[in-house]
Amino acid sequence: MTVTTESALAEAIAGAQGPLRVRGGGTRDIGRPTAGDLLKVAITGVELYEPAALTLVVGAGTPLAEVTTLLAGEGQRLAFEPMDHRVLLGTEGVPTIGGVVAANVSGPRRIQAGAARDHALGMRFVDGAGRVLKNGGRVMKNVTGYDLVKLLAGSWGTLGVITELSLKVQAVPETEATLIVRGLALEQGVSALARALGSPYDVTGAAHLGFDGGTTLVRIEGLQGMVDHRAGALLEDGFAGWERIDAAASAALWADVRDVAPFAGSDRPVWRVSLKPTDAPGFAAALEAAGLSHRGIFDWGGGLAWLELETTAQDAGAATVRAALAAVGGHATLVRGAPEVRSSIDVFQPQSAPVTALTRALKQKFDPRGVLNPGLMGV
Amino acid sequence: MQMPQPDAGVLANKPRIAARLRAALGPRGVIDDPIELRAYECDGLSAYRCPPLCAVLPASTEQVAAVMKICHEEGVPVVPRGAGTSLAGGALPTADAVLLGVARMNRVLETDYDNRFIRVEAGRTNLSVTGAVEQDGFFYAPDPSSQLACAIAGNIAMNSGGAHCLKYGVTTNNLMGVTMVMADGEVVEIGGAHLDAGGLDLLGLVCGSEGQLGVVTEATLRILAKPEGARPVLIGYNSAEVAGACVSDIIKSGILPVAIEYMDRLVIKAADAHVGANYPDCEALLIVEVEGSDAEIDDQLGRIVKIAKRHNPVEIRESGSAAEAARIWQGRKTAFGAMGQINDYMCLDGTIPVSRLPEVLRRIGEMGAEVGLQVGNVFHAGDGNMHPLILYDANKPGDLEKTEALGAEILKLCVAVGGCLTGEHGVGVEKRDIMPSQYAEADLEIQMQVKDVFDPDWGLNPAKVFPLDASAGRRG
């Protein structure tokens, strides 16, 4: 069923006789496959856009492309740089802004500007009992009551179905530049990224591609003079020999990092691992030592490892990945994997016993009948 | 202000409860002498006072867990307290509550520059977090004006902001993980030195939950490399409308200042009298600060000045040196103290869409005049977080009540124009009973259901955030 209004959505959920598969554009086929009737959220339209207040209020089913086009018309953008999963997953469909927030999808700029959840100022949503609810608002600073917006962001439609979002937007900077070097090993790459991120130059992208000999990238954005000064200062101090790539060519590099484009067009398992950046080299080495060959894209200064595994293991490497990660801490999600694999393993990182208990209890309050994407996140 | 009736059973059991707490914490960790307890009878909202049953000052997460376990078993409410600087009564005790202060827990546990985080005990003050890393060129971004005194524990409870959050965000955007003791004494780790949640974002839920979901004892905080420099420009206008238009144009231009602060005539005069700020004689004063190298600052300030000039300012004062920059900021940073010198005041904290600033400022002036109270305005204009200061005389019978009534009406106005009741101070007891002006019954019910999950007995800071009548059935 496709719903185009909040009241129809509330009615559909309240009247559901069994589980619902809640989707926006259906481009992010991630998590444990769930049964049930398809409930597609197509509540679209711009409620309010105030460029001078950096605020956008929009129906959750509005296509992401419409949002970005609207913002670009005023020289603005979504600062958190959401990934387009169609590239990596080979899915079709039209990504929606509601899907972006429901999955808390962020890109390379997350390290500097924050995640999708940090830019969601408020929302309306329908919970599993069919109650129409709101939380937060449309202003930048708001501590009135509990922050359910953060809780709903990244809950993959398991607690409630977002119908309307207030978002904080950002001005597109005048220009950007990327400093790039080839040939660094992962450990050297992560160390260079740490130096860049520890500099006063407000680096907005820091990634290492760990294949084809290694490529390490550092992005600066801002006014032209600012970018020149900052890139120049880095090139003089510790980044001698790095090449500078400007404007559109720089943007193209980061679109590929954002979309994990180098891993497109295959069905090998891809894991998304969040960890402490300097733990990345040891973690990758531990996987190799355990016989798990892989290619890695290390975004967020090393703190976000995208791993494409060379494995035929029934669990897509889950046991090995999670054992290696347990030694350092963090979380791992199987983003690309065959449905039968995703049905048989924990796609999302298993949580500690107390956190699992809290998660179950929250699910019970928000969705007492268990109709919203039950099991998608594992709990 | 109505508070729940203290539980007579708990009051009667005070000797046993104090003895159990003392056995767990040692003699230094428990205060039950009525005179000494006066130190904990209120926070920054000092109009309301009530000494707690006893106060405990645990020195570790284990001791906090022991306290929570005892209080859970004894059915004693617990009111957590950071440094007691809340302006909303977030740490106001009840007579039957154990006041749990984390002030002794102030150590730095880990500093990691390569991964840009610091892990501290939650009693550490905000400014001393930056103090621990600034010699190495780093800082912790959220900077509430009480930062010299306020604790990270309270910052997390209230999701504190500050003057520089236009660029750097508020506490929740800079918090990576917590160690939290649950109402029954269980210790839970949420988040850590990595980014984002592996499951549900419980960290985002805990931040800003006003000490009602658990007691945060340790925190992992994001630290940032200090920019090369920062400098403000001061711009004076003869009307709020024009100042508001200037703020809009600056934001729309794509420049991201770290702060845009606003002061009105009443506050300008008070600041002048207090520290000789030598501000221009005008209706509305803006302080806009940008960061970067000298050349970058010149570039950005040049663009801002150009925008400002389009609106016919009374005066533009650029800062050529650190000393001049400090002089521009001095009046703003001491504005609250300056207002305190001329009068008692109540500080509000509503947020509004920045486009509604002129209209709301005008209405606030009119509403004050209608009831014979003066209102000064000093606030973060870039993000619409207002701090109307209602001047009153605490010694005049009825003045406080009149002030509170005006305050509530001003906050409802903030909501009516699309804003909210509190931007950075929190709800506490102060705004508890006007929550229904922002949230419908079901919106509050789902929030209370979240508290049910974390604290089924409603033992943690129970009489806060939600209207007393709405939470009555749950508080037992």
PDB file of C-alpha atoms in Angstrom, chain A residues 12-266:
ATOM      1  CA  ALA A  12      -3.206   1.886   7.869  1.00  0.00           C
ATOM      2  CA  ILE A  13      -1.020   1.234  10.895  1.00  0.00           C
ATOM      3  CA  ALA A  14      -3.873   1.219  13.399  1.00  0.00           C
ATOM      4  CA  GLY A  15      -5.775  -1.209  11.193  1.00  0.00           C
ATOM      5  CA  ALA A  16      -2.843  -3.497  10.405  1.00  0.00           C
ATOM      6  CA  GLN A  17      -3.609  -7.147  11.090  1.00  0.00           C
ATOM      7  CA  GLY A  18       0.009  -8.236  10.807  1.00  0.00           C
ATOM      8  CA  PRO A  19       3.531  -6.950  10.222  1.00  0.00           C
ATOM      9  CA  LEU A  20       4.182  -4.080   7.827  1.00  0.00           C
ATOM     10  CA  ARG A  21       7.273  -3.528   5.718  1.00  0.00           C
ATOM     11  CA  VAL A  22       7.688   0.242   6.029  1.00  0.00           C
ATOM     12  CA  ARG A  23       9.645   1.828   3.201  1.00  0.00           C
ATOM     13  CA  GLY A  24      10.384   5.235   1.717  1.00  0.00           C
ATOM     14  CA  GLY A  25      11.899   4.839  -1.724  1.00  0.00           C
ATOM     15  CA  GLY A  26      12.963   1.261  -1.056  1.00  0.00           C
ATOM     16  CA  THR A  27      16.572   1.902  -2.100  1.00  0.00           C
ATOM     17  CA  ARG A  28      18.135   0.827   1.188  1.00  0.00           C
ATOM     18  CA  ASP A  29      17.428  -2.887   1.372  1.00  0.00           C
ATOM     19  CA  ILE A  30      19.416  -3.376   4.564  1.00  0.00           C
ATOM     20  CA  GLY A  31      18.790  -5.348   7.736  1.00  0.00           C
ATOM     21  CA  ARG A  32      17.059  -8.629   8.366  1.00  0.00           C
ATOM     22  CA  PRO A  33      14.465  -9.264   5.646  1.00  0.00           C
ATOM     23  CA  THR A  34      11.031  -8.863   7.174  1.00  0.00           C
ATOM     24  CA  ALA A  35       7.685 -10.287   6.206  1.00  0.00           C
ATOM     25  CA  GLY A  36       4.426  -8.425   5.865  1.00  0.00           C
ATOM     26  CA  ASP A  37       2.570  -6.014   3.656  1.00  0.00           C
ATOM     27  CA  LEU A  38       4.486  -3.211   1.997  1.00  0.00           C
ATOM     28  CA  LEU A  39       3.667   0.226   3.426  1.00  0.00           C
ATOM     29  CA  LYS A  40       5.217   2.878   1.244  1.00  0.00           C
ATOM     30  CA  VAL A  41       5.362   6.423   2.627  1.00  0.00           C
ATOM     31  CA  ALA A  42       4.709   8.914  -0.157  1.00  0.00           C
ATOM     32  CA  ILE A  43       3.796  11.960   1.925  1.00  0.00           C
ATOM     33  CA  THR A  44       5.473  14.639  -0.129  1.00  0.00           C
ATOM     34  CA  GLY A  45       5.802  18.385  -0.362  1.00  0.00           C
ATOM     35  CA  VAL A  46       7.639  21.318   1.127  1.00  0.00           C
ATOM     36  CA  GLU A  47       5.835  22.799   4.128  1.00  0.00           C
ATOM     37  CA  LEU A  48       8.274  25.607   4.729  1.00  0.00           C
ATOM     38  CA  TYR A  49      11.680  26.709   3.513  1.00  0.00           C
ATOM     39  CA  GLU A  50      13.374  29.695   5.126  1.00  0.00           C
ATOM     40  CA  PRO A  51      16.865  30.024   3.684  1.00  0.00           C
ATOM     41  CA  ALA A  52      17.728  32.871   6.080  1.00  0.00           C
ATOM     42  CA  ALA A  53      16.853  30.639   9.025  1.00  0.00           C
ATOM     43  CA  LEU A  54      18.612  27.603   7.508  1.00  0.00           C
ATOM     44  CA  THR A  55      15.374  25.676   8.014  1.00  0.00           C
ATOM     45  CA  LEU A  56      13.435  23.271   5.815  1.00  0.00           C
ATOM     46  CA  VAL A  57      10.198  21.486   6.746  1.00  0.00           C
ATOM     47  CA  VAL A  58       9.251  18.758   4.326  1.00  0.00           C
ATOM     48  CA  GLY A  59       7.066  15.673   3.923  1.00  0.00           C
ATOM     49  CA  ALA A  60       9.043  12.522   4.708  1.00  0.00           C
ATOM     50  CA  GLY A  61       8.270  10.910   1.374  1.00  0.00           C
ATOM     51  CA  THR A  62       9.705  13.808  -0.611  1.00  0.00           C
ATOM     52  CA  PRO A  63      12.432  12.541  -2.951  1.00  0.00           C
ATOM     53  CA  LEU A  64      15.901  13.458  -1.734  1.00  0.00           C
ATOM     54  CA  ALA A  65      16.700  14.798  -5.207  1.00  0.00           C
ATOM     55  CA  GLU A  66      13.830  17.293  -4.938  1.00  0.00           C
ATOM     56  CA  VAL A  67      15.157  18.463  -1.603  1.00  0.00           C
ATOM     57  CA  THR A  68      18.712  18.907  -2.863  1.00  0.00           C
ATOM     58  CA  THR A  69      17.521  20.741  -5.996  1.00  0.00           C
ATOM     59  CA  LEU A  70      15.369  23.084  -3.935  1.00  0.00           C
ATOM     60  CA  LEU A  71      18.263  23.834  -1.583  1.00  0.00           C
ATOM     61  CA  ALA A  72      20.747  24.282  -4.422  1.00  0.00           C
ATOM     62  CA  GLY A  73      18.477  26.970  -5.840  1.00  0.00           C
ATOM     63  CA  GLU A  74      19.255  29.055  -2.744  1.00  0.00           C
ATOM     64  CA  GLY A  75      22.919  28.048  -2.584  1.00  0.00           C
ATOM     65  CA  GLN A  76      22.285  25.619   0.275  1.00  0.00           C
ATOM     66  CA  ARG A  77      22.618  21.895   0.953  1.00  0.00           C
ATOM     67  CA  LEU A  78      22.269  19.108   3.504  1.00  0.00           C
ATOM     68  CA  ALA A  79      25.567  19.339   5.388  1.00  0.00           C
ATOM     69  CA  PHE A  80      25.621  15.663   6.371  1.00  0.00           C
ATOM     70  CA  GLU A  81      26.108  14.547   2.759  1.00  0.00           C
ATOM     71  CA  PRO A  82      23.803  11.495   2.678  1.00  0.00           C
ATOM     72  CA  MET A  83      25.019   8.433   0.797  1.00  0.00           C
ATOM     73  CA  ASP A  84      23.021   7.142  -2.173  1.00  0.00           C
ATOM     74  CA  HIS A  85      22.789   3.399  -1.451  1.00  0.00           C
ATOM     75  CA  ARG A  86      21.653   2.576  -4.994  1.00  0.00           C
ATOM     76  CA  VAL A  87      25.266   2.712  -6.146  1.00  0.00           C
ATOM     77  CA  LEU A  88      26.516   0.096  -3.692  1.00  0.00           C
ATOM     78  CA  LEU A  89      23.421  -2.093  -3.498  1.00  0.00           C
ATOM     79  CA  GLY A  90      22.346  -1.908  -7.127  1.00  0.00           C
ATOM     80  CA  THR A  91      18.818  -1.090  -5.990  1.00  0.00           C
ATOM     81  CA  GLU A  92      16.342   0.947  -7.982  1.00  0.00           C
ATOM     82  CA  GLY A  93      13.860   3.524  -6.826  1.00  0.00           C
ATOM     83  CA  VAL A  94      13.866   7.069  -5.560  1.00  0.00           C
ATOM     84  CA  PRO A  95      15.506   7.777  -2.190  1.00  0.00           C
ATOM     85  CA  THR A  96      13.348   9.877   0.153  1.00  0.00           C
ATOM     86  CA  ILE A  97      14.356  12.337   2.841  1.00  0.00           C
ATOM     87  CA  GLY A  98      12.414  10.292   5.389  1.00  0.00           C
ATOM     88  CA  GLY A  99      14.420   7.210   4.490  1.00  0.00           C
ATOM     89  CA  VAL A 100      17.653   9.149   4.900  1.00  0.00           C
ATOM     90  CA  VAL A 101      16.748  10.165   8.456  1.00  0.00           C
ATOM     91  CA  ALA A 102      15.123   6.849   9.401  1.00  0.00           C
ATOM     92  CA  ALA A 103      18.420   5.159   8.521  1.00  0.00           C
ATOM     93  CA  ASN A 104      20.583   8.050   9.826  1.00  0.00           C
ATOM     94  CA  VAL A 105      22.500   8.095   6.552  1.00  0.00           C
ATOM     95  CA  SER A 106      25.498  10.409   6.540  1.00  0.00           C
ATOM     96  CA  GLY A 107      28.551  10.825   4.345  1.00  0.00           C
ATOM     97  CA  PRO A 108      32.173  11.965   4.594  1.00  0.00           C
ATOM     98  CA  ARG A 109      31.315  15.343   6.155  1.00  0.00           C
ATOM     99  CA  ARG A 110      29.835  13.594   9.189  1.00  0.00           C
ATOM    100  CA  ILE A 111      33.162  14.006  11.025  1.00  0.00           C
ATOM    101  CA  GLN A 112      32.981  17.788  10.789  1.00  0.00           C
ATOM    102  CA  ALA A 113      29.303  18.685  10.378  1.00  0.00           C
ATOM    103  CA  GLY A 114      27.558  15.831  12.186  1.00  0.00           C
ATOM    104  CA  ALA A 115      25.264  13.003  11.110  1.00  0.00           C
ATOM    105  CA  ALA A 116      21.729  13.113   9.702  1.00  0.00           C
ATOM    106  CA  ARG A 117      20.468  12.862  13.300  1.00  0.00           C
ATOM    107  CA  ASP A 118      22.326  16.072  14.159  1.00  0.00           C
ATOM    108  CA  HIS A 119      20.460  17.985  11.440  1.00  0.00           C
ATOM    109  CA  ALA A 120      16.957  16.728  12.221  1.00  0.00           C
ATOM    110  CA  LEU A 121      15.371  19.479  14.303  1.00  0.00           C
ATOM    111  CA  GLY A 122      11.957  17.983  14.651  1.00  0.00           C
ATOM    112  CA  MET A 123       9.535  15.450  13.245  1.00  0.00           C
ATOM    113  CA  ARG A 124       6.007  14.209  13.097  1.00  0.00           C
ATOM    114  CA  PHE A 125       5.607  10.449  13.143  1.00  0.00           C
ATOM    115  CA  VAL A 126       3.054   7.699  13.581  1.00  0.00           C
ATOM    116  CA  ASP A 127       3.905   5.013  16.123  1.00  0.00           C
ATOM    117  CA  GLY A 128       2.983   1.337  15.998  1.00  0.00           C
ATOM    118  CA  ALA A 129      -0.333   1.962  17.726  1.00  0.00           C
ATOM    119  CA  GLY A 130      -1.315   4.449  15.041  1.00  0.00           C
ATOM    120  CA  ARG A 131      -0.822   7.486  17.275  1.00  0.00           C
ATOM    121  CA  VAL A 132       0.167  10.664  15.426  1.00  0.00           C
ATOM    122  CA  LEU A 133       2.983  12.250  17.440  1.00  0.00           C
ATOM    123  CA  LYS A 134       5.447  15.091  17.207  1.00  0.00           C
ATOM    124  CA  ASN A 135       8.770  15.857  18.812  1.00  0.00           C
ATOM    125  CA  GLY A 136      11.285  18.687  18.553  1.00  0.00           C
ATOM    126  CA  GLY A 137      10.396  21.622  16.345  1.00  0.00           C
ATOM    127  CA  ARG A 138      11.777  23.809  13.593  1.00  0.00           C
ATOM    128  CA  VAL A 139      14.264  25.888  15.581  1.00  0.00           C
ATOM    129  CA  MET A 140      17.998  25.302  15.972  1.00  0.00           C
ATOM    130  CA  LYS A 141      18.035  25.073  19.742  1.00  0.00           C
ATOM    131  CA  ASN A 142      15.352  23.147  21.533  1.00  0.00           C
ATOM    132  CA  VAL A 143      15.650  21.176  24.766  1.00  0.00           C
ATOM    133  CA  THR A 144      11.938  21.051  25.529  1.00  0.00           C
ATOM    134  CA  GLY A 145      11.275  17.508  26.735  1.00  0.00           C
ATOM    135  CA  TYR A 146      13.028  14.320  25.644  1.00  0.00           C
ATOM    136  CA  ASP A 147      14.780  14.190  22.282  1.00  0.00           C
ATOM    137  CA  LEU A 148      12.799  11.482  20.502  1.00  0.00           C
ATOM    138  CA  VAL A 149      14.011  12.858  17.167  1.00  0.00           C
ATOM    139  CA  LYS A 150      17.425  11.319  17.830  1.00  0.00           C
ATOM    140  CA  LEU A 151      15.809   8.062  18.900  1.00  0.00           C
ATOM    141  CA  LEU A 152      13.698   7.833  15.740  1.00  0.00           C
ATOM    142  CA  ALA A 153      16.624   8.811  13.506  1.00  0.00           C
ATOM    143  CA  GLY A 154      18.397   5.557  12.742  1.00  0.00           C
ATOM    144  CA  SER A 155      15.587   3.360  14.062  1.00  0.00           C
ATOM    145  CA  TRP A 156      14.804   2.129  10.522  1.00  0.00           C
ATOM    146  CA  GLY A 157      11.052   2.506  10.904  1.00  0.00           C
ATOM    147  CA  THR A 158      10.929   0.056  13.808  1.00  0.00           C
ATOM    148  CA  LEU A 159       9.611   2.557  16.384  1.00  0.00           C
ATOM    149  CA  GLY A 160       7.530   4.883  14.273  1.00  0.00           C
ATOM    150  CA  VAL A 161       7.015   6.043  10.725  1.00  0.00           C
ATOM    151  CA  ILE A 162       8.238   9.578  10.061  1.00  0.00           C
ATOM    152  CA  THR A 163       5.708  11.716   8.187  1.00  0.00           C
ATOM    153  CA  GLU A 164       7.278  15.175   8.318  1.00  0.00           C
ATOM    154  CA  LEU A 165      10.785  16.442   9.052  1.00  0.00           C
ATOM    155  CA  SER A 166      12.321  19.761  10.050  1.00  0.00           C
ATOM    156  CA  LEU A 167      15.907  19.938   8.919  1.00  0.00           C
ATOM    157  CA  LYS A 168      18.783  22.290   9.504  1.00  0.00           C
ATOM    158  CA  VAL A 169      20.451  23.153   6.213  1.00  0.00           C
ATOM    159  CA  GLN A 170      23.779  24.767   5.373  1.00  0.00           C
ATOM    160  CA  ALA A 171      25.143  27.243   2.827  1.00  0.00           C
ATOM    161  CA  VAL A 172      27.207  25.663   0.064  1.00  0.00           C
ATOM    162  CA  PRO A 173      30.737  26.995   0.496  1.00  0.00           C
ATOM    163  CA  GLU A 174      32.306  29.051  -2.258  1.00  0.00           C
ATOM    164  CA  THR A 175      34.674  26.268  -3.261  1.00  0.00           C
ATOM    165  CA  GLU A 176      36.505  23.121  -2.175  1.00  0.00           C
ATOM    166  CA  ALA A 177      39.838  21.436  -2.715  1.00  0.00           C
ATOM    167  CA  THR A 178      41.209  17.973  -2.039  1.00  0.00           C
ATOM    168  CA  LEU A 179      44.765  17.097  -1.186  1.00  0.00           C
ATOM    169  CA  ILE A 180      45.550  13.629  -2.431  1.00  0.00           C
ATOM    170  CA  VAL A 181      48.502  11.254  -2.225  1.00  0.00           C
ATOM    171  CA  ARG A 182      49.020   7.714  -3.460  1.00  0.00           C
ATOM    172  CA  GLY A 183      51.058   4.881  -2.052  1.00  0.00           C
ATOM    173  CA  LEU A 184      50.501   5.163   1.696  1.00  0.00           C
ATOM    174  CA  ALA A 185      49.872   2.000   3.666  1.00  0.00           C
ATOM    175  CA  LEU A 186      46.713   2.042   5.815  1.00  0.00           C
ATOM    176  CA  GLU A 187      48.572   2.866   9.008  1.00  0.00           C
ATOM    177  CA  GLN A 188      50.424   5.786   7.380  1.00  0.00           C
ATOM    178  CA  GLY A 189      47.207   6.954   5.736  1.00  0.00           C
ATOM    179  CA  VAL A 190      45.229   6.986   8.987  1.00  0.00           C
ATOM    180  CA  SER A 191      48.081   8.750  10.720  1.00  0.00           C
ATOM    181  CA  ALA A 192      48.171  11.455   8.015  1.00  0.00           C
ATOM    182  CA  LEU A 193      44.396  11.872   8.327  1.00  0.00           C
ATOM    183  CA  ALA A 194      44.706  12.262  12.101  1.00  0.00           C
ATOM    184  CA  ARG A 195      47.239  15.044  11.575  1.00  0.00           C
ATOM    185  CA  ALA A 196      44.939  16.788   9.090  1.00  0.00           C
ATOM    186  CA  LEU A 197      41.931  16.487  11.405  1.00  0.00           C
ATOM    187  CA  GLY A 198      44.016  17.724  14.331  1.00  0.00           C
ATOM    188  CA  SER A 199      45.020  20.851  12.394  1.00  0.00           C
ATOM    189  CA  PRO A 200      43.150  24.151  12.791  1.00  0.00           C
ATOM    190  CA  TYR A 201      41.974  24.006   9.164  1.00  0.00           C
ATOM    191  CA  ASP A 202      38.492  22.572   9.665  1.00  0.00           C
ATOM    192  CA  VAL A 203      38.965  19.553   7.391  1.00  0.00           C
ATOM    193  CA  THR A 204      35.571  18.314   6.087  1.00  0.00           C
ATOM    194  CA  GLY A 205      36.651  15.016   4.549  1.00  0.00           C
ATOM    195  CA  ALA A 206      39.405  12.556   5.474  1.00  0.00           C
ATOM    196  CA  ALA A 207      39.490   9.183   3.753  1.00  0.00           C
ATOM    197  CA  HIS A 208      41.898   6.413   2.788  1.00  0.00           C
ATOM    198  CA  LEU A 209      41.152   3.959  -0.022  1.00  0.00           C
ATOM    199  CA  GLY A 210      43.123   0.873   0.881  1.00  0.00           C
ATOM    200  CA  PHE A 211      43.477  -0.732  -2.561  1.00  0.00           C
ATOM    201  CA  ASP A 212      45.292  -0.083  -5.864  1.00  0.00           C
ATOM    202  CA  GLY A 213      48.320   0.941  -3.842  1.00  0.00           C
ATOM    203  CA  GLY A 214      46.398   3.208  -1.471  1.00  0.00           C
ATOM    204  CA  THR A 215      44.910   6.667  -1.997  1.00  0.00           C
ATOM    205  CA  THR A 216      44.584   9.166   0.824  1.00  0.00           C
ATOM    206  CA  LEU A 217      42.312  12.218   0.592  1.00  0.00           C
ATOM    207  CA  VAL A 218      41.841  15.371   2.669  1.00  0.00           C
ATOM    208  CA  ARG A 219      39.119  17.912   1.861  1.00  0.00           C
ATOM    209  CA  ILE A 220      38.958  21.631   2.656  1.00  0.00           C
ATOM    210  CA  GLU A 221      35.864  23.773   1.950  1.00  0.00           C
ATOM    211  CA  GLY A 222      35.149  27.488   2.307  1.00  0.00           C
ATOM    212  CA  LEU A 223      35.769  30.848   0.725  1.00  0.00           C
ATOM    213  CA  GLN A 224      38.334  30.722  -2.083  1.00  0.00           C
ATOM    214  CA  GLY A 225      40.945  32.596  -0.047  1.00  0.00           C
ATOM    215  CA  MET A 226      40.332  30.339   2.928  1.00  0.00           C
ATOM    216  CA  VAL A 227      40.741  27.166   0.889  1.00  0.00           C
ATOM    217  CA  ASP A 228      43.941  28.512  -0.668  1.00  0.00           C
ATOM    218  CA  HIS A 229      45.351  29.426   2.722  1.00  0.00           C
ATOM    219  CA  ARG A 230      44.438  26.151   4.387  1.00  0.00           C
ATOM    220  CA  ALA A 231      45.473  23.869   1.561  1.00  0.00           C
ATOM    221  CA  GLY A 232      48.702  25.847   1.259  1.00  0.00           C
ATOM    222  CA  ALA A 233      49.400  25.595   4.972  1.00  0.00           C
ATOM    223  CA  LEU A 234      48.887  21.815   4.931  1.00  0.00           C
ATOM    224  CA  LEU A 235      51.067  21.369   1.834  1.00  0.00           C
ATOM    225  CA  GLU A 236      53.840  23.285   3.592  1.00  0.00           C
ATOM    226  CA  ASP A 237      53.531  21.510   6.893  1.00  0.00           C
ATOM    227  CA  GLY A 238      53.536  17.737   6.765  1.00  0.00           C
ATOM    228  CA  PHE A 239      51.703  17.203   3.486  1.00  0.00           C
ATOM    229  CA  ALA A 240      54.520  18.078   1.091  1.00  0.00           C
ATOM    230  CA  GLY A 241      54.227  16.219  -2.177  1.00  0.00           C
ATOM    231  CA  TRP A 242      50.449  15.827  -2.010  1.00  0.00           C
ATOM    232  CA  GLU A 243      48.598  16.881  -5.124  1.00  0.00           C
ATOM    233  CA  ARG A 244      45.839  19.505  -4.992  1.00  0.00           C
ATOM    234  CA  ILE A 245      42.587  18.913  -6.880  1.00  0.00           C
ATOM    235  CA  ASP A 246      40.018  21.696  -7.033  1.00  0.00           C
ATOM    236  CA  ALA A 247      36.284  22.323  -7.259  1.00  0.00           C
ATOM    237  CA  ALA A 248      34.268  19.912  -9.435  1.00  0.00           C
ATOM    238  CA  ALA A 249      37.033  17.302  -9.710  1.00  0.00           C
ATOM    239  CA  SER A 250      37.343  17.355  -5.919  1.00  0.00           C
ATOM    240  CA  ALA A 251      33.572  16.993  -5.502  1.00  0.00           C
ATOM    241  CA  ALA A 252      33.566  13.961  -7.804  1.00  0.00           C
ATOM    242  CA  LEU A 253      36.171  12.207  -5.661  1.00  0.00           C
ATOM    243  CA  TRP A 254      34.047  12.663  -2.547  1.00  0.00           C
ATOM    244  CA  ALA A 255      30.826  11.553  -4.237  1.00  0.00           C
ATOM    245  CA  ASP A 256      32.567   8.228  -4.864  1.00  0.00           C
ATOM    246  CA  VAL A 257      33.726   7.947  -1.255  1.00  0.00           C
ATOM    247  CA  ARG A 258      30.233   8.880  -0.052  1.00  0.00           C
ATOM    248  CA  ASP A 259      28.549   6.226  -2.189  1.00  0.00           C
ATOM    249  CA  VAL A 260      31.279   3.597  -1.676  1.00  0.00           C
ATOM    250  CA  ALA A 261      31.351   3.531  -5.472  1.00  0.00           C
ATOM    251  CA  PRO A 262      34.510   1.428  -5.828  1.00  0.00           C
ATOM    252  CA  PHE A 263      32.568  -1.554  -4.438  1.00  0.00           C
ATOM    253  CA  ALA A 264      29.619  -1.157  -6.823  1.00  0.00           C
ATOM    254  CA  GLY A 265      28.588  -3.814  -9.283  1.00  0.00           C
ATOM    255  CA  SER A 266      29.399  -6.954  -7.316  1.00  0.00           C
TER     256      SER A 266
END
